[in-house]
Each structure stands twice: as structure tokens, then as C-alpha cells.
Short mmCIF file of C-alpha atoms and ligand atoms in Angstrom, two decimals:
data_model
loop_
_atom_site.label_atom_id
_atom_site.label_comp_id
_atom_site.label_asym_id
_atom_site.label_seq_id
_atom_site.Cartn_x
_atom_site.Cartn_y
_atom_site.Cartn_z
CA MET A 580 -22.78 1.46 4.52
CA LEU A 581 -21.42 1.02 1.00
CA VAL A 582 -18.54 3.21 -0.08
CA MET A 583 -16.87 3.33 -3.48
CA VAL A 584 -13.15 3.94 -3.01
CA VAL A 585 -11.43 5.57 -5.97
CA ASN A 586 -7.74 5.91 -6.76
CA ALA A 587 -7.19 7.90 -9.96
CA GLY A 588 -3.72 7.71 -11.52
CA SER A 589 -2.55 9.64 -14.57
CA SER A 590 -3.68 6.89 -16.97
CA SER A 591 -5.50 4.51 -14.66
CA LEU A 592 -8.50 4.25 -12.38
CA LYS A 593 -8.69 1.77 -9.51
CA TYR A 594 -11.85 1.28 -7.48
CA GLN A 595 -13.35 -0.90 -4.75
CA LEU A 596 -16.90 -1.18 -3.50
CA ILE A 597 -16.66 -1.83 0.25
CA ASP A 598 -19.22 -2.35 3.00
CA THR A 599 -17.58 -0.53 5.90
CA GLN A 600 -19.51 -2.44 8.54
CA SER A 601 -19.02 -6.02 7.35
CA GLU A 602 -15.74 -5.10 5.58
CA VAL A 603 -16.91 -7.13 2.57
CA VAL A 604 -15.32 -6.02 -0.70
CA TRP A 605 -18.23 -6.44 -3.12
CA ALA A 606 -16.33 -5.44 -6.22
CA SER A 607 -12.96 -4.10 -7.26
CA GLY A 608 -11.48 -3.13 -10.55
CA LEU A 609 -9.00 -1.34 -12.68
CA VAL A 610 -9.20 0.65 -15.89
CA GLU A 611 -5.78 0.96 -17.50
CA ARG A 612 -4.20 2.92 -20.35
CA ILE A 613 -6.77 5.70 -20.25
CA GLY A 614 -6.21 7.98 -23.24
CA GLU A 615 -4.61 5.29 -25.37
CA GLU A 616 -6.28 3.49 -28.29
CA SER A 617 -7.54 0.58 -26.26
CA SER A 618 -8.08 0.52 -22.50
CA PRO A 619 -8.34 -2.82 -20.66
CA ILE A 620 -10.98 -2.99 -17.91
CA THR A 621 -10.75 -5.67 -15.22
CA HIS A 622 -13.78 -5.86 -12.95
CA ARG A 623 -14.07 -8.36 -10.11
CA THR A 624 -17.38 -8.81 -8.37
CA ARG A 625 -19.38 -10.94 -5.96
CA VAL A 626 -22.47 -8.71 -6.06
CA ARG A 627 -24.67 -11.45 -7.52
CA ALA A 628 -22.86 -14.45 -6.03
CA GLY A 629 -22.94 -13.33 -2.38
CA ALA A 630 -20.54 -12.09 0.28
CA ASP A 631 -18.86 -15.46 0.78
CA ALA A 632 -18.31 -16.22 -2.91
CA PRO A 633 -14.95 -15.61 -4.58
CA LEU A 634 -14.65 -12.46 -6.69
CA GLU A 635 -15.43 -13.35 -10.31
CA ALA A 636 -13.36 -11.50 -12.93
CA PHE A 637 -14.86 -9.84 -16.01
CA ARG A 638 -12.39 -8.50 -18.54
CA SER A 639 -13.16 -6.19 -21.44
CA THR A 640 -11.57 -3.42 -23.47
CA ALA A 641 -12.98 -0.10 -24.64
CA THR A 642 -11.78 3.14 -26.13
CA ILE A 643 -11.58 5.45 -23.13
CA ALA A 644 -10.38 8.99 -23.73
CA ASP A 645 -10.36 10.33 -20.18
CA HIS A 646 -11.34 9.72 -16.55
CA LYS A 647 -14.92 10.82 -17.21
CA GLU A 648 -15.35 8.05 -19.77
CA ALA A 649 -13.58 5.64 -17.44
CA PHE A 650 -16.15 6.26 -14.65
CA HIS A 651 -18.94 5.81 -17.16
CA ALA A 652 -17.43 2.51 -18.32
CA VAL A 653 -17.29 1.36 -14.68
CA THR A 654 -20.99 2.18 -14.24
CA GLU A 655 -21.76 0.11 -17.32
CA VAL A 656 -19.73 -2.84 -16.12
CA PHE A 657 -21.61 -2.74 -12.77
CA ALA A 658 -24.92 -2.66 -14.69
CA ALA A 659 -23.89 -5.76 -16.61
CA THR A 660 -22.48 -7.79 -13.71
CA GLY A 661 -24.45 -6.66 -10.64
CA GLU A 662 -25.47 -3.16 -9.61
CA VAL A 663 -24.36 -1.46 -6.41
CA SER A 664 -28.05 -1.16 -5.43
CA GLU A 665 -28.34 -4.97 -5.36
CA VAL A 666 -26.22 -5.07 -2.17
CA GLY A 667 -27.13 -1.81 -0.47
CA GLU A 668 -27.12 1.93 -0.65
CA LEU A 669 -24.02 3.87 -1.67
CA VAL A 670 -23.36 6.42 1.10
CA GLY A 671 -20.33 8.05 -0.46
CA VAL A 672 -17.35 7.95 -2.76
CA GLY A 673 -13.92 8.13 -1.12
CA HIS A 674 -11.00 9.48 -3.14
CA ARG A 675 -7.33 8.90 -2.48
CA VAL A 676 -5.57 12.23 -2.99
CA VAL A 677 -1.79 12.21 -2.70
CA GLN A 678 -0.92 15.80 -1.78
CA GLY A 679 -3.02 17.83 0.65
CA ALA A 680 -0.03 19.88 1.85
CA ASP A 681 -0.69 21.96 4.98
CA GLN A 682 -4.25 22.66 3.84
CA PHE A 683 -5.92 19.33 4.54
CA SER A 684 -5.35 17.31 7.67
CA GLU A 685 -8.75 15.57 7.78
CA PRO A 686 -10.95 13.66 5.33
CA THR A 687 -12.79 16.43 3.50
CA VAL A 688 -16.20 16.46 1.83
CA VAL A 689 -15.49 17.57 -1.73
CA THR A 690 -16.90 20.88 -3.00
CA ALA A 691 -15.90 23.06 -5.95
CA GLU A 692 -13.60 24.97 -3.55
CA VAL A 693 -11.91 21.75 -2.42
CA ILE A 694 -11.26 20.78 -6.06
CA GLU A 695 -9.77 24.22 -6.67
CA ALA A 696 -7.54 23.79 -3.63
CA VAL A 697 -6.34 20.37 -4.83
CA ARG A 698 -5.68 21.96 -8.23
CA SER A 699 -3.70 24.77 -6.61
CA LEU A 700 -1.43 22.12 -5.04
CA ILE A 701 -0.42 20.74 -8.46
CA PRO A 702 2.96 22.57 -8.37
CA LEU A 703 3.74 20.57 -5.19
CA ALA A 704 2.67 17.25 -6.72
CA PRO A 705 2.89 17.54 -10.51
CA LEU A 706 2.95 13.77 -10.95
CA HIS A 707 -0.09 13.04 -8.77
CA ASN A 708 -2.56 15.87 -8.17
CA PRO A 709 -3.64 16.40 -11.82
CA ALA A 710 -5.02 12.84 -11.81
CA SER A 711 -6.72 13.47 -8.48
CA VAL A 712 -8.48 16.55 -9.87
CA ALA A 713 -9.60 14.56 -12.93
CA GLY A 714 -10.79 11.74 -10.67
CA LEU A 715 -12.74 14.06 -8.37
CA GLU A 716 -14.44 15.95 -11.20
CA SER A 717 -15.28 12.85 -13.21
CA ALA A 718 -16.57 10.83 -10.28
CA MET A 719 -18.79 13.71 -9.17
CA ALA A 720 -20.23 13.96 -12.69
CA GLU A 721 -20.94 10.20 -12.68
CA HIS A 722 -22.30 10.04 -9.11
CA PRO A 723 -23.79 13.49 -8.47
CA ASP A 724 -26.25 12.34 -5.79
CA VAL A 725 -23.82 11.06 -3.15
CA PRO A 726 -21.19 12.94 -1.14
CA HIS A 727 -17.57 12.62 -2.25
CA VAL A 728 -14.77 12.68 0.30
CA ALA A 729 -11.08 13.35 -0.32
CA VAL A 730 -8.68 11.37 1.89
CA PHE A 731 -5.15 12.73 1.71
CA ASP A 732 -1.94 10.68 1.83
CA THR A 733 -0.31 13.54 3.68
CA ALA A 734 -3.01 14.00 6.36
CA PHE A 735 -1.68 11.59 9.00
CA HIS A 736 1.64 13.45 9.02
CA ALA A 737 0.03 16.84 9.75
CA THR A 738 0.98 16.24 13.41
CA MET A 739 4.73 16.33 12.70
CA PRO A 740 6.46 19.06 14.70
CA ALA A 741 8.19 21.91 12.88
CA SER A 742 11.57 20.49 13.89
CA ALA A 743 10.79 17.41 11.77
CA TYR A 744 9.08 19.03 8.80
CA THR A 745 11.32 22.08 8.26
CA TYR A 746 14.11 21.93 5.68
CA ALA A 747 17.11 23.95 6.84
CA ILE A 748 17.01 26.28 3.84
CA ASP A 749 16.34 30.00 3.37
CA GLN A 750 12.96 30.27 5.08
CA SER A 751 11.74 33.15 2.93
CA VAL A 752 12.05 30.86 -0.12
CA ALA A 753 10.56 27.94 1.81
CA ARG A 754 7.54 30.00 2.89
CA GLU A 755 6.93 31.53 -0.52
CA HIS A 756 6.89 28.13 -2.24
CA ARG A 757 5.44 26.09 0.64
CA ILE A 758 8.57 23.97 0.77
CA ARG A 759 8.61 21.66 3.76
CA ARG A 760 8.36 17.96 4.44
CA TYR A 761 4.79 16.65 4.09
CA GLY A 762 5.20 12.87 4.08
CA PHE A 763 3.04 10.33 2.23
CA HIS A 764 1.55 6.83 2.71
CA GLY A 765 -0.27 8.41 5.67
CA THR A 766 -3.41 6.33 5.17
CA SER A 767 -1.36 3.14 5.49
CA HIS A 768 0.73 4.31 8.47
CA LYS A 769 -2.48 5.34 10.24
CA TYR A 770 -4.28 2.07 9.49
CA VAL A 771 -1.42 -0.16 10.70
CA THR A 772 -0.96 2.03 13.78
CA ALA A 773 -4.56 1.35 14.82
CA ARG A 774 -4.24 -2.38 14.13
CA ALA A 775 -0.91 -2.60 15.95
CA ALA A 776 -2.47 -0.90 18.98
CA VAL A 777 -5.20 -3.55 19.09
CA ALA A 778 -2.61 -6.32 18.68
CA LEU A 779 -0.56 -4.82 21.53
CA GLY A 780 -3.62 -4.41 23.73
CA LYS A 781 -3.08 -0.66 24.19
CA PRO A 782 -5.26 2.35 23.42
CA VAL A 783 -4.08 3.87 20.14
CA ASP A 784 -3.26 7.21 21.80
CA ARG A 785 -0.77 5.44 24.08
CA VAL A 786 1.12 3.52 21.42
CA ASP A 787 4.67 4.39 20.23
CA LEU A 788 5.82 2.72 17.02
CA VAL A 789 8.18 2.74 14.11
CA THR A 790 6.06 1.73 11.11
CA LEU A 791 7.81 0.55 7.95
CA HIS A 792 5.65 0.67 4.81
CA LEU A 793 7.76 -1.29 2.33
CA GLY A 794 5.98 -1.59 -1.02
CA ASN A 795 7.06 -0.40 -4.42
CA GLY A 796 7.16 3.01 -2.78
CA ALA A 797 8.52 2.85 0.77
CA SER A 798 8.48 5.03 3.85
CA ALA A 799 9.15 4.85 7.56
CA CYS A 800 7.15 6.68 10.20
CA ALA A 801 7.80 7.44 13.87
CA VAL A 802 4.51 7.32 15.77
CA ARG A 803 4.19 8.77 19.27
CA GLY A 804 0.87 8.36 21.06
CA GLY A 805 -0.74 7.15 17.84
CA ARG A 806 0.31 10.27 15.90
CA SER A 807 2.98 10.75 13.25
CA VAL A 808 5.93 12.75 14.58
CA GLU A 809 8.40 12.04 11.77
CA THR A 810 8.36 10.29 8.40
CA SER A 811 10.92 9.57 5.73
CA MET A 812 9.20 11.02 2.65
CA GLY A 813 9.38 14.78 2.32
CA LEU A 814 8.18 17.49 -0.04
CA THR A 815 7.70 14.66 -2.54
CA PRO A 816 7.70 10.86 -2.26
CA LEU A 817 11.32 10.79 -3.45
CA GLU A 818 12.99 11.32 -0.07
CA GLY A 819 13.95 8.61 2.40
CA LEU A 820 14.16 4.86 1.91
CA VAL A 821 15.41 3.06 -1.19
CA MET A 822 12.36 2.13 -3.31
CA GLY A 823 11.57 0.05 -6.40
CA THR A 824 12.54 2.79 -8.85
CA ARG A 825 13.23 5.84 -6.61
CA SER A 826 16.59 6.64 -5.06
CA GLY A 827 15.38 7.87 -1.70
CA ASP A 828 17.96 10.06 0.08
CA ILE A 829 20.86 11.43 -1.94
CA ASP A 830 23.20 14.38 -1.53
CA PRO A 831 21.14 17.17 -3.13
CA ALA A 832 24.33 18.49 -4.76
CA LEU A 833 24.28 15.36 -6.93
CA VAL A 834 21.53 17.03 -8.97
CA PHE A 835 23.69 20.09 -9.81
CA HIS A 836 26.66 17.86 -10.45
CA LEU A 837 24.72 15.82 -13.02
CA ILE A 838 23.41 18.97 -14.69
CA SER A 839 26.78 20.70 -14.86
CA THR A 840 29.13 17.78 -15.54
CA ALA A 841 27.03 15.03 -17.13
CA GLY A 842 25.04 17.43 -19.33
CA MET A 843 21.69 16.15 -18.11
CA SER A 844 18.66 18.46 -18.03
CA ALA A 845 16.73 19.00 -14.79
CA ALA A 846 13.88 16.93 -16.26
CA GLU A 847 16.26 14.07 -17.08
CA VAL A 848 17.66 14.04 -13.55
CA ASP A 849 14.09 14.08 -12.18
CA THR A 850 13.14 11.09 -14.33
CA MET A 851 16.30 9.21 -13.43
CA LEU A 852 15.83 9.69 -9.67
CA ASN A 853 12.13 8.77 -9.73
CA LYS A 854 11.95 6.10 -12.43
CA ARG A 855 15.39 4.59 -13.04
CA SER A 856 16.93 4.52 -9.59
CA GLY A 857 16.35 2.53 -6.41
CA LEU A 858 16.52 -1.26 -6.81
CA LEU A 859 15.93 -0.94 -10.55
CA GLY A 860 18.83 1.45 -10.97
CA MET A 861 21.18 -0.70 -8.92
CA CYS A 862 20.45 -4.12 -10.42
CA GLY A 863 17.92 -3.84 -13.26
CA GLN A 864 14.93 -5.19 -11.28
CA ASN A 865 12.48 -3.24 -9.12
CA ASP A 866 10.54 -6.23 -7.74
CA LEU A 867 12.28 -7.61 -4.66
CA ARG A 868 11.35 -11.18 -5.58
CA GLU A 869 13.41 -10.75 -8.77
CA VAL A 870 16.23 -9.06 -6.86
CA HIS A 871 16.41 -12.04 -4.46
CA ALA A 872 16.41 -14.46 -7.42
CA LEU A 873 19.31 -12.60 -9.04
CA ALA A 874 21.25 -12.46 -5.77
CA ALA A 875 20.70 -16.20 -5.24
CA ARG A 876 22.39 -16.76 -8.60
CA GLY A 877 25.40 -14.78 -7.37
CA ASN A 878 24.64 -11.48 -9.11
CA ARG A 879 26.82 -8.91 -7.32
CA ASP A 880 24.70 -5.91 -8.31
CA ALA A 881 21.63 -7.55 -6.79
CA GLU A 882 23.54 -8.42 -3.60
CA LEU A 883 24.67 -4.80 -3.29
CA ALA A 884 21.14 -3.53 -4.02
CA LEU A 885 19.79 -5.66 -1.15
CA SER A 886 22.51 -4.39 1.19
CA VAL A 887 21.83 -0.75 0.34
CA TYR A 888 18.07 -1.31 0.70
CA VAL A 889 18.41 -2.93 4.13
CA HIS A 890 21.09 -0.51 5.36
CA ARG A 891 18.84 2.49 4.64
CA ILE A 892 15.92 0.97 6.55
CA ARG A 893 18.17 0.22 9.55
CA LYS A 894 19.54 3.74 9.49
CA TYR A 895 16.01 5.17 9.69
CA LEU A 896 14.96 2.64 12.29
CA GLY A 897 17.82 3.67 14.57
CA ALA A 898 17.11 7.35 14.00
CA TYR A 899 13.40 6.96 14.75
CA LEU A 900 14.02 4.97 17.91
CA ALA A 901 16.17 7.92 19.02
CA VAL A 902 13.47 10.41 17.99
CA LEU A 903 10.89 8.48 20.04
CA GLY A 904 13.07 7.57 23.00
CA ARG A 905 10.96 4.44 23.49
CA ALA A 906 8.85 2.16 21.31
CA ASP A 907 6.26 -0.54 21.83
CA ALA A 908 6.86 -2.12 18.44
CA ILE A 909 8.40 -2.03 15.01
CA VAL A 910 5.72 -2.68 12.39
CA PHE A 911 6.36 -4.16 8.95
CA THR A 912 3.70 -3.64 6.27
CA ALA A 913 2.95 -3.50 2.49
CA GLY A 914 4.16 -5.86 -0.25
CA VAL A 915 7.70 -6.37 1.02
CA GLY A 916 7.01 -5.88 4.73
CA GLU A 917 4.20 -8.46 4.72
CA ASN A 918 5.77 -11.01 2.38
CA ASP A 919 9.54 -10.96 2.65
CA PRO A 920 11.02 -12.75 5.72
CA GLU A 921 14.57 -12.28 4.43
CA ILE A 922 14.34 -8.49 4.39
CA ARG A 923 12.68 -8.50 7.85
CA ARG A 924 15.41 -10.77 9.22
CA ARG A 925 18.17 -8.52 7.88
CA VAL A 926 16.52 -5.32 9.11
CA ILE A 927 16.14 -6.72 12.63
CA SER A 928 19.39 -8.69 12.93
CA GLY A 929 21.85 -7.66 15.63
CA LEU A 930 19.39 -5.47 17.52
CA GLU A 931 19.10 -7.76 20.56
CA LEU A 932 21.03 -5.26 22.70
CA ILE A 933 18.28 -2.68 22.28
CA GLY A 934 15.57 -5.22 23.04
CA VAL A 935 14.58 -6.35 19.57
CA ALA A 936 14.67 -10.08 18.88
CA ILE A 937 12.44 -12.24 16.70
CA ASP A 938 11.55 -15.90 16.45
CA GLN A 939 13.25 -16.80 13.16
CA GLU A 940 10.90 -19.71 12.45
CA ARG A 941 7.81 -17.59 12.92
CA ASN A 942 9.37 -14.92 10.74
CA ALA A 943 10.17 -17.40 7.97
CA ALA A 944 6.61 -18.76 8.07
CA THR A 945 4.94 -15.33 7.96
CA ARG A 946 4.06 -14.40 4.38
CA GLY A 947 1.01 -12.36 3.50
CA PRO A 948 -0.84 -12.81 6.82
CA SER A 949 -4.49 -11.75 6.95
CA ALA A 950 -4.16 -10.54 10.56
CA PRO A 951 -1.27 -9.04 12.60
CA VAL A 952 1.50 -11.47 13.59
CA ASP A 953 3.88 -10.84 16.49
CA LEU A 954 7.34 -12.13 15.56
CA SER A 955 9.02 -11.26 18.89
CA PHE A 956 10.19 -13.57 21.61
CA ARG A 957 7.99 -13.43 24.66
CA GLY A 958 9.17 -10.63 26.93
CA ALA A 959 11.13 -8.73 24.25
CA PRO A 960 10.77 -5.05 25.24
CA ILE A 961 10.21 -3.86 21.66
CA ARG A 962 7.83 -6.11 19.73
CA VAL A 963 8.15 -6.76 16.00
CA LEU A 964 4.82 -7.02 14.22
CA VAL A 965 3.78 -7.82 10.67
CA VAL A 966 0.52 -5.97 10.06
CA PRO A 967 -1.28 -6.25 6.71
CA THR A 968 -2.20 -2.81 5.45
CA ASN A 969 -5.51 -1.96 3.79
CA GLU A 970 -5.55 1.58 2.45
CA GLU A 971 -8.87 1.08 0.65
CA LEU A 972 -10.65 -0.01 3.82
CA GLU A 973 -9.15 2.93 5.72
CA ILE A 974 -10.34 5.36 3.00
CA ALA A 975 -13.79 3.73 3.04
CA ARG A 976 -14.01 4.06 6.84
CA GLN A 977 -12.89 7.68 6.83
CA THR A 978 -15.37 8.42 4.05
CA ALA A 979 -18.26 6.80 5.92
CA GLN A 980 -17.24 8.71 9.04
CA ALA A 981 -17.06 12.03 7.18
CA VAL A 982 -20.49 11.62 5.56
CA THR A 983 -22.34 10.27 8.60
CA GLY A 984 -20.41 12.08 11.31
CA ARG A 985 -20.08 8.75 13.12
CA ALA A 986 -16.98 6.72 13.95
P1 ADP B 1526 2.60 -0.58 -4.10
O1 ADP B 1526 3.55 0.34 -3.46
O2 ADP B 1526 2.64 -0.56 -5.60
O3 ADP B 1526 1.21 -0.59 -3.51
P2 ADP B 1526 2.91 -3.19 -2.83
O4 ADP B 1526 2.71 -2.77 -1.44
O5 ADP B 1526 1.91 -4.10 -3.46
O6 ADP B 1526 3.20 -1.98 -3.80
O7 ADP B 1526 4.33 -3.87 -2.92
C1 ADP B 1526 4.83 -4.31 -4.15
C2 ADP B 1526 6.18 -4.90 -3.93
O8 ADP B 1526 6.11 -5.89 -2.89
C3 ADP B 1526 6.68 -5.65 -5.15
O9 ADP B 1526 7.35 -4.79 -6.02
C4 ADP B 1526 7.60 -6.66 -4.55
O10 ADP B 1526 8.89 -6.11 -4.49
C5 ADP B 1526 7.09 -6.86 -3.15
N1 ADP B 1526 6.51 -8.19 -2.94
C6 ADP B 1526 5.26 -8.59 -3.16
N2 ADP B 1526 5.12 -9.90 -2.84
C7 ADP B 1526 6.31 -10.31 -2.41
C8 ADP B 1526 6.85 -11.55 -1.96
N3 ADP B 1526 6.08 -12.63 -1.88
N4 ADP B 1526 8.14 -11.58 -1.58
C9 ADP B 1526 8.92 -10.49 -1.68
N5 ADP B 1526 8.47 -9.29 -2.11
C10 ADP B 1526 7.20 -9.21 -2.48
#
């Protein structure tokens, strides 16, 4: 059951060839700077060396004008280093699509109508959906004989109640422009929910969680009975937690204030909030490892950035525990959640009264685990888990399921 998982960005193409049964990643790669003069291609493969061999890297550059040429270049690199057919039969191509709005709540086999629908959602996701359309069209041209499946970042949050997804604005405007909270990172929240349920020894439809996806982008999700009931990202991925370069929550009036008093254009404010804010905006670094290094040298801006980052997570954690009323566990995942004991310690500290307490030594020793780790003391009513996420595997599984009709 081989699936090619594709993540098309505006100037990049990431892919993985995954066997959904053995979970072996046979190859993975990245084409960067599409549309520029020279595009680096990094392809890693074990197709010829075998499932237990390390991935061997092949690097090259080519002139790649668009996503169509990028897919063709990937086919050529497979031909040179080990074809897909050498390890099995490709059953489908799974595409990560960021915005499915209220139209797509399930993995969807891609047709011309589906591509049109994704295109029609571009006004809701101007930074992401154009690349998804290009990725879908180009991949289907390159692999016309296998089904393609779109897996939406928003889909897991389709179960949010109206009380959580409605913005308290003029509803005639909201309806006309489809303005509501959609949420993102759904593939990751769903994947770690299923793994946490196994780790907790409960059926997934009985598990209540607060999941914290802390990567470069970051979001929190309240999960009741295995389903998303609230999440911190909204109409766009800008809302919610403090991120690498995004502000997360602000007073919306700040936008008008900057336009009217600082003379910034709407586009400049948009760029500032998405690209020059968050950790980067507060201390000049968006990678938390660098922020910690600065803070350790006594840099006040970095210390404040860490405090703001942690405070926002704790604020959401408290809110989501109130939304849920009870929780089996708090789940940390993604780059920061899986690798950063200091952030986990600060997020969890002082919560003993509500039944959250972790073994500090186990926390300090847990960095990049390959399987879920329970940090809690035995008997703590709310567990604290570190669960490695794997969005590509989740997309591959959903794709295989959609094309075969089997779980
Ligand atoms: P993306 O959202 O781009 O998929 P990731 O989930 O890979 O991002 O997370 C990337 C972030 O994770 C980095 O910017 C960095 O802040 C953080 N990170 C990765 N490794 C570590 C580490 N060992 N310690 C602290 N933070 C880390």
C-alpha cells in the first residue's frame, strides 16, 4: 500500500513515499525555490538499499519554473535512484490542503470539481490554497493513473460547535464572506489524539484531551470524545498562540490603529503580523533554541518573549480545561512540544491543584521521543503526554483509506 504524500508550498514541494502498512518511509524529498533561477532538489531514498537501511541523500539543482516541472523532476530523480515500482504499487497520492472551509470535512478523492472548489476557497486562504491548486493539478498531470486524495488541515475541526466557531460580528457579513473560525493543524491534532488514546488505554471516542501542537506554527485544540470541539487558530492560522513569526491573538483594533496612526497599509500590517511578529518580533529569533540561548545570556527581550509564549499557552490550557470540564491528558507535540523540556515545565508548573504534575527528571530526559511518553506522576488525574506527531503518515493512511474504502 504505497502512497505518495505531497505538500505543495508557494515555492516548494515536499513529498514522502510511505508504505501505510509497514509504515516504512521509502523516500522523502524537497524541491525548493521553484520559479527562481536555480532550484535545489534534495531526495532521500532507501528504495534500493532496503527498508532497514538509512535514507541516502541525493542532491541536485535544476531550473524549475513551476510545480508541474517540479513533479517531473521528482519522477526523474526516482528513476535515477530507485523507482517506486521497485518496492510496490502506488495506490494513491495524498495532498495536504490547508483550507477546506466548511466544504470538506473528510479526505476527498480529487476531481476537476474538487480542484475548482479548492480554487474558490483562495480568498479564505490567499497564502496557501493557490499552491494547493498548483500541486493538485501538477501531480495529477504527472500521475494520471492513480487516484489523488485531498486531506484538509481544517477537516478535524469540522466538529466544532457553532458557539466555538462563530465570531461575534454582524452575521450577515459573516455569512456572505464565510467568515468563521475554521482551525488548522487538524491532521496533527487528529493523529496525536489517536496515539494518546492508545497510550491511555482508552477507545479514541472516549478520550478528552487538550492537544498542544507547538511547532513554528502553533495551535491548541480541545478534544472531547476524540473530536475537536475548540481550537486556537481561526479564519486564518494567525489567531491564537504566539508562534515563530506570527503574533497570535491581538486586539483587532490594533490593525486600524496602525493604519490610521502609524501610516501602514493593510498589506504591511498583514505582513508584520504574519512574518515579523511572534518570537521573531519580540527578540529577533523565531527558533526557540535560539531564543533560549539568548535568554541564557541574559537577553531581556528573549526572556520576555519566552514569558509571553508560555503565558499564552497556559491561558489557552486553562480555557480549554474549562470548555471540556474534564480531561484525560494534556498532549505536547511538534518541534517544540516534543523537544523542549523547559517550555513543557513552564507550561505545566503550578498546576498541581488541578491534578497536573509531572516527573521533572522524565521531562528533562524526553527530547524527540519516537513513541508517546507519559510525564505524569502515577495517579495524577490529568496525564501529561509527549506524543510525536506524523502528519505525513496520517495523510498517507487517510489516502489509503479513501482509495480502498478500508480502515
Ligand atoms: P513546522 O511548524 O515548521 O512543521 P516543527 O514542528 O518542525 O515546525 O517545529 C519547528 C520548531 O521546533 C523550531 O522552530 C524550533 O523552535 C523548535 N525545535 C525543534 N527542535 C527543538 C529543540 N531540540 N529544542 C527546542 N526547540 C526545538
